[in-house]
CSV table of C-alpha atoms and ligand atoms in Angstrom, one decimal:
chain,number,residue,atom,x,y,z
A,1,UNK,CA,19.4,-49.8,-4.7
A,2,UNK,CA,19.1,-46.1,-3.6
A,3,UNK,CA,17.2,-45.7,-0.8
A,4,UNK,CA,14.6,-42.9,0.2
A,5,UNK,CA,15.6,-39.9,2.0
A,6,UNK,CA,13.6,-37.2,4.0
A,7,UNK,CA,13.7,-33.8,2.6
A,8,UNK,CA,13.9,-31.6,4.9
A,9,UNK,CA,13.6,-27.4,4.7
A,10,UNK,CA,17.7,-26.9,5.8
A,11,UNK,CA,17.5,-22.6,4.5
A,12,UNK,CA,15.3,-20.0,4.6
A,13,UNK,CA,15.4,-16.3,3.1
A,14,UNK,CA,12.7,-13.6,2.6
A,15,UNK,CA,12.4,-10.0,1.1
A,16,UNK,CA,9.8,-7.3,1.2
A,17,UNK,CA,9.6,-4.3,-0.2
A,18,UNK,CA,10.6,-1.1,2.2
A,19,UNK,CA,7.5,0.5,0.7
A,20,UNK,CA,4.4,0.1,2.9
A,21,UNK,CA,0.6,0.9,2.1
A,22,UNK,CA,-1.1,1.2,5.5
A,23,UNK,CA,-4.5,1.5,6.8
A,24,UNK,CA,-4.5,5.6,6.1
A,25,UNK,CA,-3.3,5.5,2.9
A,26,UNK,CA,-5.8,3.4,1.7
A,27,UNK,CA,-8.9,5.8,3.4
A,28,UNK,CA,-7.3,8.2,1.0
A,29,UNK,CA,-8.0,6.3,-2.1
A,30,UNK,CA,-11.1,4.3,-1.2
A,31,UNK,CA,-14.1,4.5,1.2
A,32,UNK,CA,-12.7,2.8,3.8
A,33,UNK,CA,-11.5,2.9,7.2
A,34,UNK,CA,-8.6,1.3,8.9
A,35,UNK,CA,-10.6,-0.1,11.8
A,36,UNK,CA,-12.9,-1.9,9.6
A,37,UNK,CA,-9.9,-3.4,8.3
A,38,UNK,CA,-8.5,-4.1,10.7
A,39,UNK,CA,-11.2,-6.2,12.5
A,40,UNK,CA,-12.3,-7.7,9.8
A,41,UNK,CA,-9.1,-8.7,7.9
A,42,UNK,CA,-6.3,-8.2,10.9
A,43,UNK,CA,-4.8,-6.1,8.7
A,44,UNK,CA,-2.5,-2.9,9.2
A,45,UNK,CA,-0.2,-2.5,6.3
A,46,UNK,CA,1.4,-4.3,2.9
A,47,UNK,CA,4.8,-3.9,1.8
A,48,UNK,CA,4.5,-2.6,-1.9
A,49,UNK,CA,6.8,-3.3,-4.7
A,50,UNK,CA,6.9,0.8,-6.1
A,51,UNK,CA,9.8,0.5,-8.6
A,52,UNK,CA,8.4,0.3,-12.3
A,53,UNK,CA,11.9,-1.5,-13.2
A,54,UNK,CA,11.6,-4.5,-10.7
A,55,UNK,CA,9.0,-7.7,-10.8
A,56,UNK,CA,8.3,-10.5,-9.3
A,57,UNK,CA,11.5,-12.2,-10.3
A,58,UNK,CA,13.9,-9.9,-8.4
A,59,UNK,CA,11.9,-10.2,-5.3
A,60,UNK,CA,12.1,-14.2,-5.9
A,61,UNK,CA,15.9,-13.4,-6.3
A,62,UNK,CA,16.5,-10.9,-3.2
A,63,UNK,CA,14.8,-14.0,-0.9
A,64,UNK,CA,16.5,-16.9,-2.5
A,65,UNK,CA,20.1,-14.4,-2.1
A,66,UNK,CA,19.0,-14.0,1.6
A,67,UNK,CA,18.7,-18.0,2.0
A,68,UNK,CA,22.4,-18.8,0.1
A,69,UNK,CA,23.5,-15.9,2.5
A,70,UNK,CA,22.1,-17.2,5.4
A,71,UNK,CA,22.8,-21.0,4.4
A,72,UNK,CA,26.6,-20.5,3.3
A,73,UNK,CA,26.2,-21.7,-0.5
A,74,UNK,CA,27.4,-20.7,-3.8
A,75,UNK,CA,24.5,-20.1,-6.6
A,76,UNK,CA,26.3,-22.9,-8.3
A,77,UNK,CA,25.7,-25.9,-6.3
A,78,UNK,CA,21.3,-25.2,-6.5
A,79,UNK,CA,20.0,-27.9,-8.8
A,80,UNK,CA,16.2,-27.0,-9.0
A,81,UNK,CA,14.3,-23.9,-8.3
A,82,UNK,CA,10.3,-23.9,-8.6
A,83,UNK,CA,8.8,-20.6,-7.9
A,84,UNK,CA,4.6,-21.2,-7.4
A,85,UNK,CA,3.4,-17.0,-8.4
A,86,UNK,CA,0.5,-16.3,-10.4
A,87,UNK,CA,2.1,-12.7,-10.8
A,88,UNK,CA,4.9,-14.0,-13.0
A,89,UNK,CA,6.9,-11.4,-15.1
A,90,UNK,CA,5.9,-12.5,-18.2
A,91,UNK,CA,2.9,-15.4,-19.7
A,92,UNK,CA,5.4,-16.8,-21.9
A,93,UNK,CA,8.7,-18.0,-20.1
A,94,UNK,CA,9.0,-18.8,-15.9
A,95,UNK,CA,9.6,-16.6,-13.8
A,96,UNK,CA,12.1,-19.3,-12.5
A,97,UNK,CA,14.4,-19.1,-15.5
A,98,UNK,CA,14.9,-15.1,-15.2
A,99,UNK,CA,15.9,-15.7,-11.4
A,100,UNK,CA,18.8,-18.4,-12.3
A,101,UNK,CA,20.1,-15.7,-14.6
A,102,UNK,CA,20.3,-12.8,-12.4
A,103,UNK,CA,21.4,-14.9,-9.4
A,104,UNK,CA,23.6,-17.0,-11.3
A,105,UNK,CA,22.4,-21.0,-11.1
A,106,UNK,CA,24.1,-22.0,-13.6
A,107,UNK,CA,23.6,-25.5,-12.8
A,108,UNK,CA,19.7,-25.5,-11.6
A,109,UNK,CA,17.0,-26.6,-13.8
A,110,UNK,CA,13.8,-24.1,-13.2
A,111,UNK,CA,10.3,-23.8,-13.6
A,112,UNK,CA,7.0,-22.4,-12.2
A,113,UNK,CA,3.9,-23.3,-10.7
A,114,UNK,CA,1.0,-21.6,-10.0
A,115,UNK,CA,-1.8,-22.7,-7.2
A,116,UNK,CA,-2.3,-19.6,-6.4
A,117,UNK,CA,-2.5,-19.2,-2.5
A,118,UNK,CA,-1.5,-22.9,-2.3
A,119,UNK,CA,1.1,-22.2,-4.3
A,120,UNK,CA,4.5,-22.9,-2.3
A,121,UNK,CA,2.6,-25.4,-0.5
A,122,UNK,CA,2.1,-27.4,-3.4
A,123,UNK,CA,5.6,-26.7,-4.6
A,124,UNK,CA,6.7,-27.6,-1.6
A,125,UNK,CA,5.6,-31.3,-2.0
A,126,UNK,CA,6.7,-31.4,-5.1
A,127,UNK,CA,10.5,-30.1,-4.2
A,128,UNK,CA,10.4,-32.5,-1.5
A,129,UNK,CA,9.5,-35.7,-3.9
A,130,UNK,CA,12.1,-34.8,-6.1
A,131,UNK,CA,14.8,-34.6,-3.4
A,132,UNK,CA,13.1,-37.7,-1.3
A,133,UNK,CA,13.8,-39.3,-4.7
A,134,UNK,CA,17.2,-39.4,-4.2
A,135,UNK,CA,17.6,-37.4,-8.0
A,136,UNK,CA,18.3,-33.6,-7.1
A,137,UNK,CA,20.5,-32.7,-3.2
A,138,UNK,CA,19.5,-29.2,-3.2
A,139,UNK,CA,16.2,-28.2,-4.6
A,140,UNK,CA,14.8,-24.3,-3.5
A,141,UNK,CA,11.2,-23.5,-3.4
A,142,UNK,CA,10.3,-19.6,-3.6
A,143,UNK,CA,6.5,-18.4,-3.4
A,144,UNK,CA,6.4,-15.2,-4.7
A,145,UNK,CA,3.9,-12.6,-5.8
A,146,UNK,CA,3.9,-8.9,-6.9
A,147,UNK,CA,0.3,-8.6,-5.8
A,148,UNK,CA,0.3,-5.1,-6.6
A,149,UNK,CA,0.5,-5.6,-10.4
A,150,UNK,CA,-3.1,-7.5,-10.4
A,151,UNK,CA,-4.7,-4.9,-7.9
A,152,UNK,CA,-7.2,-2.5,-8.7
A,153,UNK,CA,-6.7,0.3,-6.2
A,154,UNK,CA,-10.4,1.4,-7.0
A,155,UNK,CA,-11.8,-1.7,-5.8
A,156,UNK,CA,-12.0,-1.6,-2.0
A,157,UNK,CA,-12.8,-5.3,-2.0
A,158,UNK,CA,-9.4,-6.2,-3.1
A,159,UNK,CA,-7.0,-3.3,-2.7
A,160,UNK,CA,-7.1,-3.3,1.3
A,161,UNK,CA,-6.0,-7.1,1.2
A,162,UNK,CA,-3.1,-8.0,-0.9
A,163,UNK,CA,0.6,-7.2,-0.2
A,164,UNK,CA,3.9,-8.2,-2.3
A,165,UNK,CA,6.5,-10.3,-0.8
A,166,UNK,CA,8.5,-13.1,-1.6
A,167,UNK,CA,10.1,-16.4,0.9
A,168,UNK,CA,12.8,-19.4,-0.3
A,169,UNK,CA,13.3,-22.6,1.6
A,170,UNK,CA,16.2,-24.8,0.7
A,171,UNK,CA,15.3,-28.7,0.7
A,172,UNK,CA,17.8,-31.2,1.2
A,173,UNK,CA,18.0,-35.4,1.9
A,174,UNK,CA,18.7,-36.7,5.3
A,175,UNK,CA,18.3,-39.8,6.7
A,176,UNK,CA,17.3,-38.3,10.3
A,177,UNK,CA,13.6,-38.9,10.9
A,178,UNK,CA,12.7,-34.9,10.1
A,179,UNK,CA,11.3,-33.2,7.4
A,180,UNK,CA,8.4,-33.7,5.2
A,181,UNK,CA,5.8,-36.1,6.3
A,182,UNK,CA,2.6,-35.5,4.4
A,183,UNK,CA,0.2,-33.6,2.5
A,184,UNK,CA,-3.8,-33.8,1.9
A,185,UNK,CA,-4.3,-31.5,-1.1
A,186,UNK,CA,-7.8,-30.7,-2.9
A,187,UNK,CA,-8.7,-29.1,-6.2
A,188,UNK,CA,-12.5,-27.9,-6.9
A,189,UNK,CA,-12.3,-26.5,-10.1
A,190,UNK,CA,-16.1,-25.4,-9.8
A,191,UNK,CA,-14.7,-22.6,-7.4
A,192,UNK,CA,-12.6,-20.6,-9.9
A,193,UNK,CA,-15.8,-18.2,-10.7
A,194,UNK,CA,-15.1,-17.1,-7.3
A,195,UNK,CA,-11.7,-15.7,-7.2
A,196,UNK,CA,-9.5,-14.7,-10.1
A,197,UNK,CA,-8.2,-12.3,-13.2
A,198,UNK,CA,-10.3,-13.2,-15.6
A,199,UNK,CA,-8.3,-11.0,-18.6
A,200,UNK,CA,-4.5,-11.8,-19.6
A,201,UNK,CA,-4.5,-15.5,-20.7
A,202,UNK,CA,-5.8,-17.3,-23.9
A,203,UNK,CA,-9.5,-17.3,-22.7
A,204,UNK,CA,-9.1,-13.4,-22.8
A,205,UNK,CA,-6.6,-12.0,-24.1
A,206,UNK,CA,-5.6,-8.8,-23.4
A,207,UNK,CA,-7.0,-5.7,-25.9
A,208,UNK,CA,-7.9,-2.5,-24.9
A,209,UNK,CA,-11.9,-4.0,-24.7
A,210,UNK,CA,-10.2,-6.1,-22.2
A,211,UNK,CA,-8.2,-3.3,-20.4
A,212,UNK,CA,-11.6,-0.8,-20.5
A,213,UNK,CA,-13.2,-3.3,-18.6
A,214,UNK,CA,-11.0,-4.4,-16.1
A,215,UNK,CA,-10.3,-7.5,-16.5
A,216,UNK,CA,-6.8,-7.6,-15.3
A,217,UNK,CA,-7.1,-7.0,-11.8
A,218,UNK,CA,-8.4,-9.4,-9.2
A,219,UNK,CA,-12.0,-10.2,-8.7
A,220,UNK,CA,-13.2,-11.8,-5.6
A,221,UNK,CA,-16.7,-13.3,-4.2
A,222,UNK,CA,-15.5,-12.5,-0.2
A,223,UNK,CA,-18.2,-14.0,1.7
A,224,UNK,CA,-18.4,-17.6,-0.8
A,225,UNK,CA,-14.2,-17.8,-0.9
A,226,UNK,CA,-14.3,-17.0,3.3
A,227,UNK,CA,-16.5,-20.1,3.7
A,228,UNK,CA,-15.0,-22.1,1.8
A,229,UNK,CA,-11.0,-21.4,3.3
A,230,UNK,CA,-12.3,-22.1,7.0
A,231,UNK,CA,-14.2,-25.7,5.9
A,232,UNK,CA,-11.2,-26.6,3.6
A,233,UNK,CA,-8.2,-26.1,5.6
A,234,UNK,CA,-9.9,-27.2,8.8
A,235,UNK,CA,-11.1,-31.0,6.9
A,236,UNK,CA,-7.2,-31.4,5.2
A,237,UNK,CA,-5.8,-30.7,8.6
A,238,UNK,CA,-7.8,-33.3,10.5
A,239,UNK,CA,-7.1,-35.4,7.9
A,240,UNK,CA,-3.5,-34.7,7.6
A,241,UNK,CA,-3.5,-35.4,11.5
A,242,UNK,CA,-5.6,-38.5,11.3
A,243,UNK,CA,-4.2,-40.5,8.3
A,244,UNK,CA,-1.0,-40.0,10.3
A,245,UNK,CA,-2.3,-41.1,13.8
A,246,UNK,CA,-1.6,-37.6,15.5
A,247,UNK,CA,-3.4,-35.6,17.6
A,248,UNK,CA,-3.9,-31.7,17.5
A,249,UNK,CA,-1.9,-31.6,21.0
A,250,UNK,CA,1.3,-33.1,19.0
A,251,UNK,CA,1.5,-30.3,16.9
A,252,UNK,CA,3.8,-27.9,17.9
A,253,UNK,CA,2.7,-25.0,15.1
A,254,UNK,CA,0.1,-24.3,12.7
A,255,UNK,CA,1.9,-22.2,9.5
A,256,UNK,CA,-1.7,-21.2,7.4
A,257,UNK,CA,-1.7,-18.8,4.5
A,258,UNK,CA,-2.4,-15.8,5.5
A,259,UNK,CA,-5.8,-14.3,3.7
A,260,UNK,CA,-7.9,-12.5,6.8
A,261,UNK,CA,-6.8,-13.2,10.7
A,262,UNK,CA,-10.9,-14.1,11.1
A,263,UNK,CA,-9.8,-17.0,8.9
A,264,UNK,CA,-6.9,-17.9,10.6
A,265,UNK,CA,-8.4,-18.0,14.0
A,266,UNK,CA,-11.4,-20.1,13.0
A,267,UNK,CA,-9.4,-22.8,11.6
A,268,UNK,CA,-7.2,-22.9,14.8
A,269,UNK,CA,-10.3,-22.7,17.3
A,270,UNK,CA,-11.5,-25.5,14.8
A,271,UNK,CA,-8.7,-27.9,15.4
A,272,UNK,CA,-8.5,-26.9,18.9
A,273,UNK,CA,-5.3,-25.6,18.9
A,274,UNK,CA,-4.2,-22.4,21.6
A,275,UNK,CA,-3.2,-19.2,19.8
A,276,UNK,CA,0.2,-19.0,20.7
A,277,UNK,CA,1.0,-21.8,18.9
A,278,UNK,CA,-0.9,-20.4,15.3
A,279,UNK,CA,1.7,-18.2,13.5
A,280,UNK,CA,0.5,-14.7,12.3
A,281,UNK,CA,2.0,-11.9,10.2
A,282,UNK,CA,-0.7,-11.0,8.5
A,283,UNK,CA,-0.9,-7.9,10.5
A,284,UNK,CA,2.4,-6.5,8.9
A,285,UNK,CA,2.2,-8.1,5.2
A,286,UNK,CA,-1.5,-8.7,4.3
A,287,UNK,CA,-2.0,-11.1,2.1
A,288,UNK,CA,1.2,-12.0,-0.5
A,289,UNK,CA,-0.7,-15.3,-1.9
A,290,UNK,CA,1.7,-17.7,-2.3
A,291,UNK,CA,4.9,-15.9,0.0
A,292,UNK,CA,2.5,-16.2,3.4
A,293,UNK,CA,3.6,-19.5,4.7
A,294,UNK,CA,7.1,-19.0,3.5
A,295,UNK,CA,7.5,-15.6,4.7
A,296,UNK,CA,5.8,-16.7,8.7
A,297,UNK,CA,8.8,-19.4,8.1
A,298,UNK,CA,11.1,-16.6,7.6
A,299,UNK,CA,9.9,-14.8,10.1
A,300,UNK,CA,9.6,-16.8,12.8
A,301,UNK,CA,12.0,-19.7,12.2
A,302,UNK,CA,13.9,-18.8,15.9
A,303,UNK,CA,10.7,-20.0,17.1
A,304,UNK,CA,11.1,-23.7,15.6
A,305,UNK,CA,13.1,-26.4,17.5
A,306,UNK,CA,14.5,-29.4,16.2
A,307,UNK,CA,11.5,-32.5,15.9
A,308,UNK,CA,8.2,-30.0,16.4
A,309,UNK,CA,5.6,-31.1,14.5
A,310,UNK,CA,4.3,-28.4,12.4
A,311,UNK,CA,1.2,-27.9,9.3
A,312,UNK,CA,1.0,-25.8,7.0
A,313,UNK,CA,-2.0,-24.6,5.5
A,314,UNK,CA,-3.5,-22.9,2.8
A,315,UNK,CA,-6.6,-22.2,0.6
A,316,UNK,CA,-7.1,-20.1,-2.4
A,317,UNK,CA,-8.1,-19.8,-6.1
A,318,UNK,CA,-8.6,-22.9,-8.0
A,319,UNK,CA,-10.3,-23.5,-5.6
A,320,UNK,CA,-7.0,-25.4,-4.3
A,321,UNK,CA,-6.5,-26.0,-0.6
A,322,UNK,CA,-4.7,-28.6,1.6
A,323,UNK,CA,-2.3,-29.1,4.7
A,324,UNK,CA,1.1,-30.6,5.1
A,325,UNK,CA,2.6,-32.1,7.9
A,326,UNK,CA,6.3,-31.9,8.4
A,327,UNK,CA,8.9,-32.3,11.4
A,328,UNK,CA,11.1,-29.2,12.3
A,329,UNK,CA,15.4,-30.2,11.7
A,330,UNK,CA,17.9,-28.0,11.8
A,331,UNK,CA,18.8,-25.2,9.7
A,332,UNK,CA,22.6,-24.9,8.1
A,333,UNK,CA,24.5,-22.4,9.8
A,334,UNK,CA,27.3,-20.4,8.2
B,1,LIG,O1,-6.1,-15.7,-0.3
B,1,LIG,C1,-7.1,-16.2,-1.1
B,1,LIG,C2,-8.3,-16.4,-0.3
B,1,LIG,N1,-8.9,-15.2,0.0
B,1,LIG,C3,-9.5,-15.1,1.1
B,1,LIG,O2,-9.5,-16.0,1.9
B,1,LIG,C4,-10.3,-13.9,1.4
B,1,LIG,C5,-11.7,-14.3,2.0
B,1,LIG,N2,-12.6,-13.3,2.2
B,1,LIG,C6,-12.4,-12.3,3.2
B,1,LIG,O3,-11.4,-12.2,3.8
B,1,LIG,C7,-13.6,-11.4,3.5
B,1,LIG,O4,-14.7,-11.9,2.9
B,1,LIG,C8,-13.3,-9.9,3.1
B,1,LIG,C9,-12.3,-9.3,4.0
B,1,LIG,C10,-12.9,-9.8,1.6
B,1,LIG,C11,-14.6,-9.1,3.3
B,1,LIG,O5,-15.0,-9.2,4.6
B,1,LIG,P1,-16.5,-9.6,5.0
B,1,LIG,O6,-16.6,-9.6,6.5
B,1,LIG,O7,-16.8,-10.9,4.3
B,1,LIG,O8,-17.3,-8.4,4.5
B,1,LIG,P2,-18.5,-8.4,3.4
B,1,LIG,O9,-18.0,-8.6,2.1
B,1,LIG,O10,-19.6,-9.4,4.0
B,1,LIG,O11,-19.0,-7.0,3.6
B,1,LIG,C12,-19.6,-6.5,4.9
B,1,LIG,C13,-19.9,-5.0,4.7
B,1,LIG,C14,-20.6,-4.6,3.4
B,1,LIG,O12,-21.4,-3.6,3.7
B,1,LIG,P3,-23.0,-3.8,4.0
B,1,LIG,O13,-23.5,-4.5,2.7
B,1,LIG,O14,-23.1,-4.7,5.2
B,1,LIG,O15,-23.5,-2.4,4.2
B,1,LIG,C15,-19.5,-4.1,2.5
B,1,LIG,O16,-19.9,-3.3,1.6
B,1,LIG,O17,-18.6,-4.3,4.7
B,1,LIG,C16,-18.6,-3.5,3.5
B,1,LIG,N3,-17.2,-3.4,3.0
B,1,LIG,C17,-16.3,-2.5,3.4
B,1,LIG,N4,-16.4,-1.5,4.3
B,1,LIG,C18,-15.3,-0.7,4.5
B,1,LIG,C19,-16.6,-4.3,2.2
B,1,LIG,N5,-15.3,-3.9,2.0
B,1,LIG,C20,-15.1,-2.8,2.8
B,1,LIG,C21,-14.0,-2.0,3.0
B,1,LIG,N6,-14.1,-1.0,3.9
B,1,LIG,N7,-12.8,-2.2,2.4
């Protein structure tokens, strides 16, 4: 009989671009000013990908290079990667597949999913079932988006939010009592009016109607899609805390996507939890949709200590929202 292990988050890489877009740069292009966004967003500057001849996938790659770097593996011994984008480099093939060529995993089986902002937290869970299961040692989750792709810089709803980026963990069994606990995820279909590129799939394809009208680029109802992120993440939180008998004061950190600091400081005021312990870098990235939680892990992983309870949150189109709860281990060292 095989039993069940943990999976627990054992690497972690990240890559921006060098490029950055700040707060001036965008008063140049739309009627704006930084200190409107940056009290109502938290927001300074994005890191944007600027090449024409890169894409999503070689962002994925530089993080998940980073993480075998910084873990001490060879490509060779990955067997899964899931990368959760909805900026993938093409509609017809994963994203996933083009990274195990150019990194060379030639024994890794790839695919993509795409929750938008929730992405990596949904692939997250399902990384960690199929390395709980006892089936796959070494499975690597990437969020990654080229935000910039989808952006209309014309729109100063959008443009001022959304950054590119790209963050890798590396999931593997232990039997020590760390890693992923739970997750309380939700799907409201009804809320997909609200955020979203309508053009580029089969419901519209792309022609130059399509193109004329803009129906690439993000479109987002602000106000409705705030609401809703502060009530969602706050309810799967208390519930991630109460199905598992744990109060706010256990947790250690609260990882949430990273959409508008407003956001991010209602939900921990909600719970009750002090500010030092909610991670931010929203100030330096903006929003990366699904590389925010893995990037803060990047980021701040010095922070983490062996057994702190930690969530991570996150909220976007779908709508699809949620919160897992995991316990800190210990990273490989090389
Ligand atoms: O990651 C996926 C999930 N996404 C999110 O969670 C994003 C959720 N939404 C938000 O973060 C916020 O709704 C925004 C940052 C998008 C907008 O902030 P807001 O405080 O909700 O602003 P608003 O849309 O209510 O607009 C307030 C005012 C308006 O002017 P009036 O009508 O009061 O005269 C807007 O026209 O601010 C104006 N405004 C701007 N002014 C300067 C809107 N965008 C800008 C701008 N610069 N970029």
């Amino acid at each position: 009989m095989r039993l069940k292990s943990n999976a627990v988050i054992t690497g972690v890489g990240g890559f921006v671009p060098d490029n950055i877009l700040n707060n001036s740069d965008l008063e140049k292009m739309v009627d704006t000013n930084s200190e409107w966004i940056v009290s109502r967003t938290g927001i300074k500057e994005r890191r944007i990908l600027n090449d024409p001849s890169l894409a999503t996938s070689d962002m994925a790659a530089y993080a998940v290079k980073d993480l075998l770097k910084n873990a001490g593996l060879e490509p060779e011994e990955i067997d899964c990667l899931i990368i959760a984008t909805s900026t993938p480099d093409h509609l017809l093939l994963s994203t996933a597949s083009i990274v195990c060529d150019k990194l060379g995993l030639v024994n890794a089986w790839a695919t993509d999913i795409n929750a938008a902002c929730s992405g990596f937290l949904y692939a997250y869970t399902m990384g960690a079932s199929l390395v709980e299961s006892n089936r796959y040692k070494k499975v690597i989750v990437v969020g990654a988006d080229q935000n910039s792709a989808i952006i209309n810089y014309e729109d100063r709803n959008t443009c001022i939010l959304f950054g590119d980026g790209a963050g890798a963990v590396l999931l593997e069994p232990t039997t020590e009592d760390v890693g992923l606990i739970d997750s309380v995820f939700k799907t409201e279909g009804k809320g997909r009016e609200h955020l979203l590129v309508p053009g580029g799939g089969s419901k519209i394809p792309a022609t130059p109607d399509s193109v004329a009208q803009k129906l690439h680029y993000i479109r987002q109802d602000g106000r409705v899609v705030f609401k809703a992120a502060i009530k969602g993440m706050t309810e799967t939180c208390t519930e991630v805390l109460k199905r598992n008998d744990l109060e706010i004061n256990d947790i250690k950190w609260l990882i949430p996507h990273q959409a508008n600091y407003r956001i991010i400081h209602a939900v921990g005021e909600n719970l009750g939890l002090p500010e030092d312990r909610v991670k931010v870098n929203i100030e330096r990235y903006g929003n990366t949709t699904a590389a925010t939680i893995p990037l803060c892990i990047w980021d701040f992983k010095d922070d983490f200590k062996y057994n702190d309870n930690m969530i991570f949150t996150a909220f976007g189109a779908g709508f699809s929202w949620g919160a897992t709860l995991l316990k800190w281990g210990k990273l490989r060292t090389v």
